[in-house]
PDB file of C-alpha atoms in Angstrom:
ATOM      1  CA  MET A 110      75.862  47.806   9.918  1.00 89.00           C
ATOM      2  CA  ASN A 111      74.919  50.923   7.970  1.00 95.00           C
ATOM      3  CA  TYR A 112      77.289  53.067   5.916  1.00 95.00           C
ATOM      4  CA  HIS A 113      76.866  56.322   4.016  1.00 93.00           C
ATOM      5  CA  ARG A 114      78.121  57.044   0.499  1.00 88.00           C
ATOM      6  CA  ASP A 115      81.950  57.461   0.464  1.00 88.00           C
ATOM      7  CA  ASP A 116      82.379  55.717   3.853  1.00 94.00           C
ATOM      8  CA  VAL A 117      85.346  53.308   3.953  1.00 94.00           C
ATOM      9  CA  LEU A 118      84.210  49.802   4.900  1.00 95.00           C
ATOM     10  CA  PHE A 119      87.650  48.178   4.617  1.00 92.00           C
ATOM     11  CA  GLN A 120      91.094  49.728   4.240  1.00 92.00           C
ATOM     12  CA  GLU A 121      93.794  47.865   2.346  1.00 92.00           C
ATOM     13  CA  GLY A 122      96.488  46.628   4.736  1.00 89.00           C
ATOM     14  CA  GLU A 123      94.436  46.988   7.925  1.00 90.00           C
ATOM     15  CA  PRO A 124      93.812  43.983  10.212  1.00 88.00           C
ATOM     16  CA  SER A 125      91.117  41.657   8.914  1.00 87.00           C
ATOM     17  CA  THR A 126      88.797  40.094  11.494  1.00 88.00           C
ATOM     18  CA  TYR A 127      85.364  40.001   9.838  1.00 90.00           C
ATOM     19  CA  LEU A 128      83.507  39.796   6.534  1.00 91.00           C
ATOM     20  CA  LEU A 129      80.408  41.646   5.352  1.00 94.00           C
ATOM     21  CA  LEU A 130      77.305  40.376   3.588  1.00 92.00           C
ATOM     22  CA  LEU A 131      75.867  43.254   1.554  1.00 93.00           C
ATOM     23  CA  LYS A 132      72.109  43.638   1.986  1.00 93.00           C
ATOM     24  CA  GLN A 133      71.541  46.997   0.270  1.00 90.00           C
ATOM     25  CA  GLY A 134      73.638  49.424  -1.714  1.00 88.00           C
ATOM     26  CA  LEU A 135      76.797  49.260  -3.812  1.00 87.00           C
ATOM     27  CA  VAL A 136      80.501  49.354  -2.968  1.00 90.00           C
ATOM     28  CA  LYS A 137      83.695  49.906  -4.954  1.00 89.00           C
ATOM     29  CA  VAL A 138      86.643  47.572  -4.379  1.00 90.00           C
ATOM     30  CA  THR A 139      90.062  49.127  -5.069  1.00 88.00           C
ATOM     31  CA  ALA A 140      93.723  48.255  -4.571  1.00 87.00           C
ATOM     32  CA  VAL A 141      96.972  50.204  -4.792  1.00 83.00           C
ATOM     33  CA  SER A 142      99.769  48.983  -7.073  1.00 76.00           C
ATOM     34  CA  GLU A 143     103.472  49.088  -6.228  1.00 77.00           C
ATOM     35  CA  THR A 144     103.705  52.347  -8.175  1.00 78.00           C
ATOM     36  CA  GLY A 145     100.963  53.921  -6.056  1.00 77.00           C
ATOM     37  CA  GLN A 146      98.218  53.770  -8.691  1.00 76.00           C
ATOM     38  CA  VAL A 147      94.717  53.110  -7.327  1.00 77.00           C
ATOM     39  CA  THR A 148      92.832  50.562  -9.440  1.00 79.00           C
ATOM     40  CA  LEU A 149      89.132  49.755  -9.320  1.00 82.00           C
ATOM     41  CA  LEU A 150      88.892  45.975  -9.114  1.00 84.00           C
ATOM     42  CA  ALA A 151      85.150  45.419  -8.861  1.00 85.00           C
ATOM     43  CA  ILE A 152      81.741  46.732  -7.907  1.00 86.00           C
ATOM     44  CA  ARG A 153      79.717  44.665  -5.461  1.00 88.00           C
ATOM     45  CA  GLY A 154      76.060  44.859  -4.502  1.00 86.00           C
ATOM     46  CA  PRO A 155      73.247  43.152  -2.569  1.00 87.00           C
ATOM     47  CA  GLY A 156      73.897  39.466  -1.953  1.00 85.00           C
ATOM     48  CA  ASP A 157      77.654  39.803  -2.423  1.00 88.00           C
ATOM     49  CA  VAL A 158      80.134  38.914   0.298  1.00 89.00           C
ATOM     50  CA  ILE A 159      83.237  41.061   0.815  1.00 90.00           C
ATOM     51  CA  GLY A 160      86.233  40.275   2.996  1.00 87.00           C
ATOM     52  CA  GLU A 161      85.736  36.536   2.611  1.00 83.00           C
ATOM     53  CA  LEU A 162      89.275  35.797   1.401  1.00 79.00           C
ATOM     54  CA  SER A 163      90.825  36.574   4.772  1.00 78.00           C
ATOM     55  CA  ALA A 164      88.331  34.271   6.449  1.00 74.00           C
ATOM     56  CA  ALA A 165      89.166  31.508   3.963  1.00 71.00           C
ATOM     57  CA  ASP A 166      92.972  31.727   3.987  1.00 72.00           C
ATOM     58  CA  GLY A 167      93.640  33.282   7.382  1.00 70.00           C
ATOM     59  CA  ASN A 168      95.535  36.276   5.972  1.00 73.00           C
ATOM     60  CA  PRO A 169      95.541  38.880   8.773  1.00 78.00           C
ATOM     61  CA  GLN A 170      95.440  41.912   6.429  1.00 85.00           C
ATOM     62  CA  ARG A 171      92.898  43.314   4.009  1.00 89.00           C
ATOM     63  CA  SER A 172      93.946  42.878   0.370  1.00 87.00           C
ATOM     64  CA  ALA A 173      91.792  45.750  -0.915  1.00 89.00           C
ATOM     65  CA  THR A 174      89.959  48.918   0.099  1.00 92.00           C
ATOM     66  CA  VAL A 175      86.158  48.930  -0.034  1.00 93.00           C
ATOM     67  CA  VAL A 176      84.268  52.233  -0.240  1.00 92.00           C
ATOM     68  CA  ALA A 177      80.497  52.760  -0.236  1.00 91.00           C
ATOM     69  CA  ALA A 178      79.345  53.985  -3.660  1.00 86.00           C
ATOM     70  CA  THR A 179      75.816  54.495  -2.278  1.00 85.00           C
ATOM     71  CA  ASP A 180      74.293  54.186   1.179  1.00 89.00           C
ATOM     72  CA  VAL A 181      74.978  50.604   2.266  1.00 93.00           C
ATOM     73  CA  SER A 182      73.441  48.140   4.702  1.00 95.00           C
ATOM     74  CA  ALA A 183      75.473  45.033   5.552  1.00 96.00           C
ATOM     75  CA  CYS A 184      75.586  42.141   7.975  1.00 94.00           C
ATOM     76  CA  LEU A 185      78.922  41.805   9.844  1.00 94.00           C
ATOM     77  CA  VAL A 186      80.211  38.279  10.548  1.00 92.00           C
ATOM     78  CA  HIS A 187      83.434  37.744  12.514  1.00 91.00           C
ATOM     79  CA  HIS A 188      85.822  35.237  10.968  1.00 88.00           C
ATOM     80  CA  GLN A 189      85.661  32.882  13.961  1.00 88.00           C
ATOM     81  CA  ASP A 190      81.855  32.828  13.778  1.00 91.00           C
ATOM     82  CA  PHE A 191      82.003  32.265  10.024  1.00 87.00           C
ATOM     83  CA  ILE A 192      84.382  29.301  10.371  1.00 86.00           C
ATOM     84  CA  ARG A 193      82.192  27.820  13.096  1.00 89.00           C
ATOM     85  CA  LEU A 194      79.103  28.234  10.906  1.00 87.00           C
ATOM     86  CA  THR A 195      80.762  26.501   7.959  1.00 85.00           C
ATOM     87  CA  GLN A 196      81.692  23.578  10.210  1.00 88.00           C
ATOM     88  CA  GLN A 197      78.130  23.291  11.484  1.00 90.00           C
ATOM     89  CA  ARG A 198      76.525  23.901   8.091  1.00 90.00           C
ATOM     90  CA  PRO A 199      78.760  22.720   5.214  1.00 87.00           C
ATOM     91  CA  GLU A 200      76.302  24.126   2.645  1.00 89.00           C
ATOM     92  CA  ILE A 201      77.519  27.605   3.616  1.00 84.00           C
ATOM     93  CA  MET A 202      81.057  26.693   2.547  1.00 81.00           C
ATOM     94  CA  VAL A 203      79.694  25.229  -0.707  1.00 86.00           C
ATOM     95  CA  ALA A 204      77.876  28.519  -1.363  1.00 83.00           C
ATOM     96  CA  MET A 205      81.087  30.434  -0.597  1.00 79.00           C
ATOM     97  CA  LEU A 206      83.010  28.264  -3.068  1.00 82.00           C
ATOM     98  CA  HIS A 207      80.428  29.184  -5.714  1.00 82.00           C
ATOM     99  CA  VAL A 208      80.966  32.888  -4.945  1.00 78.00           C
ATOM    100  CA  LEU A 209      84.751  32.565  -5.181  1.00 78.00           C
ATOM    101  CA  SER A 210      84.486  30.529  -8.391  1.00 81.00           C
ATOM    102  CA  ASP A 211      82.249  33.169  -9.974  1.00 80.00           C
ATOM    103  CA  LYS A 212      84.715  35.941  -9.079  1.00 76.00           C
ATOM    104  CA  LEU A 213      87.581  33.885 -10.537  1.00 77.00           C
ATOM    105  CA  ARG A 214      85.626  33.284 -13.761  1.00 78.00           C
ATOM    106  CA  GLN A 215      84.936  37.012 -14.082  1.00 75.00           C
ATOM    107  CA  ALA A 216      88.617  37.822 -13.625  1.00 70.00           C
ATOM    108  CA  SER A 217      89.647  35.174 -16.167  1.00 70.00           C
ATOM    109  CA  ARG A 218      87.074  36.394 -18.696  1.00 71.00           C
ATOM    110  CA  ALA A 219      88.302  39.972 -18.299  1.00 65.00           C
ATOM    111  CA  ARG A 220      91.876  38.880 -19.062  1.00 66.00           C
ATOM    112  CA  VAL A 221      90.754  37.064 -22.212  1.00 65.00           C
ATOM    113  CA  GLU A 222      88.649  40.009 -23.408  1.00 67.00           C
ATOM    114  CA  VAL A 223      91.626  42.388 -23.211  1.00 63.00           C
ATOM    115  CA  HIS A 224      93.304  40.405 -25.984  1.00 60.00           C
ATOM    116  CA  THR A 225      90.111  39.681 -27.942  1.00 74.00           C
ATOM    117  CA  TYR A 226      87.990  42.823 -28.108  1.00 82.00           C
ATOM    118  CA  THR A 227      88.543  46.516 -28.737  1.00 89.00           C
ATOM    119  CA  VAL A 228      88.255  49.073 -25.932  1.00 90.00           C
ATOM    120  CA  ARG A 229      84.929  50.224 -27.412  1.00 91.00           C
ATOM    121  CA  VAL A 230      83.441  46.725 -27.210  1.00 90.00           C
ATOM    122  CA  ARG A 231      84.871  46.071 -23.726  1.00 90.00           C
ATOM    123  CA  LEU A 232      83.406  49.355 -22.446  1.00 91.00           C
ATOM    124  CA  ALA A 233      80.026  48.473 -23.952  1.00 91.00           C
ATOM    125  CA  ARG A 234      80.155  45.105 -22.189  1.00 89.00           C
ATOM    126  CA  VAL A 235      80.971  46.693 -18.835  1.00 88.00           C
ATOM    127  CA  LEU A 236      78.199  49.285 -19.205  1.00 91.00           C
ATOM    128  CA  VAL A 237      75.644  46.625 -20.174  1.00 90.00           C
ATOM    129  CA  GLU A 238      76.661  44.533 -17.159  1.00 86.00           C
ATOM    130  CA  LEU A 239      76.448  47.548 -14.828  1.00 87.00           C
ATOM    131  CA  ALA A 240      73.000  48.353 -16.214  1.00 89.00           C
ATOM    132  CA  ARG A 241      71.870  44.761 -15.746  1.00 86.00           C
ATOM    133  CA  SER A 242      73.205  44.393 -12.207  1.00 82.00           C
ATOM    134  CA  HIS A 243      72.892  47.928 -10.795  1.00 81.00           C
ATOM    135  CA  GLY A 244      70.707  49.949 -13.182  1.00 86.00           C
ATOM    136  CA  GLN A 245      67.302  51.475 -12.503  1.00 87.00           C
ATOM    137  CA  GLU A 246      64.793  52.035 -15.280  1.00 90.00           C
ATOM    138  CA  GLY A 247      63.503  55.588 -15.665  1.00 86.00           C
ATOM    139  CA  PRO A 248      61.810  57.817 -18.240  1.00 89.00           C
ATOM    140  CA  ASP A 249      65.129  58.704 -19.896  1.00 87.00           C
ATOM    141  CA  GLY A 250      66.586  55.185 -19.921  1.00 90.00           C
ATOM    142  CA  THR A 251      68.586  53.064 -17.516  1.00 93.00           C
ATOM    143  CA  ARG A 252      70.254  55.073 -14.778  1.00 91.00           C
ATOM    144  CA  ILE A 253      73.387  53.722 -13.065  1.00 87.00           C
ATOM    145  CA  ASP A 254      73.816  55.595  -9.782  1.00 84.00           C
ATOM    146  CA  LEU A 255      77.537  55.050  -9.333  1.00 80.00           C
ATOM    147  CA  SER A 256      80.204  57.685  -8.897  1.00 77.00           C
ATOM    148  CA  LEU A 257      82.624  56.229 -11.436  1.00 81.00           C
ATOM    149  CA  THR A 258      85.504  58.340 -12.698  1.00 83.00           C
ATOM    150  CA  GLN A 259      86.977  57.777 -16.151  1.00 84.00           C
ATOM    151  CA  PRO A 260      90.143  56.245 -14.609  1.00 85.00           C
ATOM    152  CA  GLU A 261      87.912  53.829 -12.662  1.00 85.00           C
ATOM    153  CA  LEU A 262      86.025  52.855 -15.806  1.00 86.00           C
ATOM    154  CA  ALA A 263      89.377  52.450 -17.516  1.00 86.00           C
ATOM    155  CA  ALA A 264      90.471  50.071 -14.755  1.00 82.00           C
ATOM    156  CA  LEU A 265      87.312  47.984 -15.136  1.00 83.00           C
ATOM    157  CA  VAL A 266      87.880  47.787 -18.888  1.00 84.00           C
ATOM    158  CA  SER A 267      91.683  47.409 -18.696  1.00 82.00           C
ATOM    159  CA  ALA A 268      92.223  50.411 -20.946  1.00 86.00           C
ATOM    160  CA  SER A 269      93.750  53.865 -20.739  1.00 88.00           C
ATOM    161  CA  PRO A 270      91.639  56.808 -19.466  1.00 88.00           C
ATOM    162  CA  VAL A 271      92.287  58.549 -22.811  1.00 93.00           C
ATOM    163  CA  SER A 272      90.737  55.629 -24.711  1.00 92.00           C
ATOM    164  CA  ILE A 273      87.750  55.551 -22.349  1.00 92.00           C
ATOM    165  CA  ALA A 274      87.213  59.314 -22.746  1.00 93.00           C
ATOM    166  CA  ARG A 275      87.230  58.896 -26.530  1.00 94.00           C
ATOM    167  CA  CYS A 276      84.687  56.058 -26.420  1.00 93.00           C
ATOM    168  CA  LEU A 277      82.403  57.896 -23.984  1.00 93.00           C
ATOM    169  CA  ARG A 278      82.480  60.919 -26.265  1.00 93.00           C
ATOM    170  CA  GLU A 279      81.449  58.722 -29.204  1.00 93.00           C
ATOM    171  CA  PHE A 280      78.621  57.176 -27.165  1.00 93.00           C
ATOM    172  CA  ARG A 281      77.376  60.611 -26.098  1.00 92.00           C
ATOM    173  CA  GLN A 282      77.459  61.923 -29.682  1.00 93.00           C
ATOM    174  CA  ALA A 283      75.484  58.864 -30.780  1.00 92.00           C
ATOM    175  CA  ARG A 284      72.943  59.602 -27.997  1.00 92.00           C
ATOM    176  CA  ILE A 285      73.595  56.212 -26.445  1.00 92.00           C
ATOM    177  CA  LEU A 286      74.320  57.642 -23.002  1.00 92.00           C
ATOM    178  CA  ASP A 287      74.703  60.767 -20.898  1.00 91.00           C
ATOM    179  CA  ILE A 288      77.066  61.358 -17.990  1.00 87.00           C
ATOM    180  CA  GLY A 289      75.719  63.244 -14.978  1.00 84.00           C
ATOM    181  CA  TYR A 290      76.945  63.971 -11.478  1.00 81.00           C
ATOM    182  CA  ARG A 291      77.616  60.600  -9.822  1.00 78.00           C
ATOM    183  CA  HIS A 292      75.593  58.693 -12.409  1.00 85.00           C
ATOM    184  CA  LEU A 293      75.331  57.447 -15.981  1.00 87.00           C
ATOM    185  CA  THR A 294      72.117  57.237 -18.002  1.00 92.00           C
ATOM    186  CA  LEU A 295      71.970  54.717 -20.824  1.00 92.00           C
ATOM    187  CA  HIS A 296      69.447  55.912 -23.416  1.00 92.00           C
ATOM    188  CA  ASP A 297      69.968  53.047 -25.854  1.00 89.00           C
ATOM    189  CA  THR A 298      70.859  49.816 -24.081  1.00 87.00           C
ATOM    190  CA  GLU A 299      69.966  47.831 -27.213  1.00 88.00           C
ATOM    191  CA  ALA A 300      72.659  49.619 -29.187  1.00 87.00           C
ATOM    192  CA  LEU A 301      75.173  49.004 -26.403  1.00 87.00           C
ATOM    193  CA  ALA A 302      74.169  45.348 -26.141  1.00 87.00           C
ATOM    194  CA  ALA A 303      74.567  44.923 -29.907  1.00 89.00           C
ATOM    195  CA  LEU A 304      78.000  46.533 -29.746  1.00 85.00           C
ATOM    196  CA  ALA A 305      78.933  44.308 -26.789  1.00 83.00           C
ATOM    197  CA  GLN A 306      78.234  41.242 -28.943  1.00 82.00           C
ATOM    198  CA  SER A 307      80.252  42.466 -31.959  1.00 73.00           C
TER     199      SER A 307
END
């Protein structure tokens, strides 16, 4: 399956009958709160599996919306085929448990960091992680080709958009990064990494 940037792969609340294994590209995972606020939950890339929860627990509806942040190539696996595969090859289920455990650890770590670190440090950590997992080295630094709005960054960091705007302004003034159309360029990843460890 191939998708273009901004295509919707999954829609929250729609029937869930298959999962996707991402081969190329990046996607944004979002959910809507009871108050109608859209929150960015995660960014997933090559090697990640999306839609696996419905296959695991049998929930008939998608729990989140997934939108292509870049052009995406993915392998579609129907839930019935996935269950049959895990029965025939238990190592697939073990690998899936590792994936789910890693996602749970990330969520738990994010909750702890909200009460431990300042917004500035949390943003630095998120940017360093995005650079490590999705960045491309270029002559001006590390480029992250993701169309992330300030509210979406705020959701990843668990902070207010106003606080994120203030921190981004500080980083720009310090020549640590630049914000372009649908991308970020990190000029000084060492400075960000040092801040992320403070």
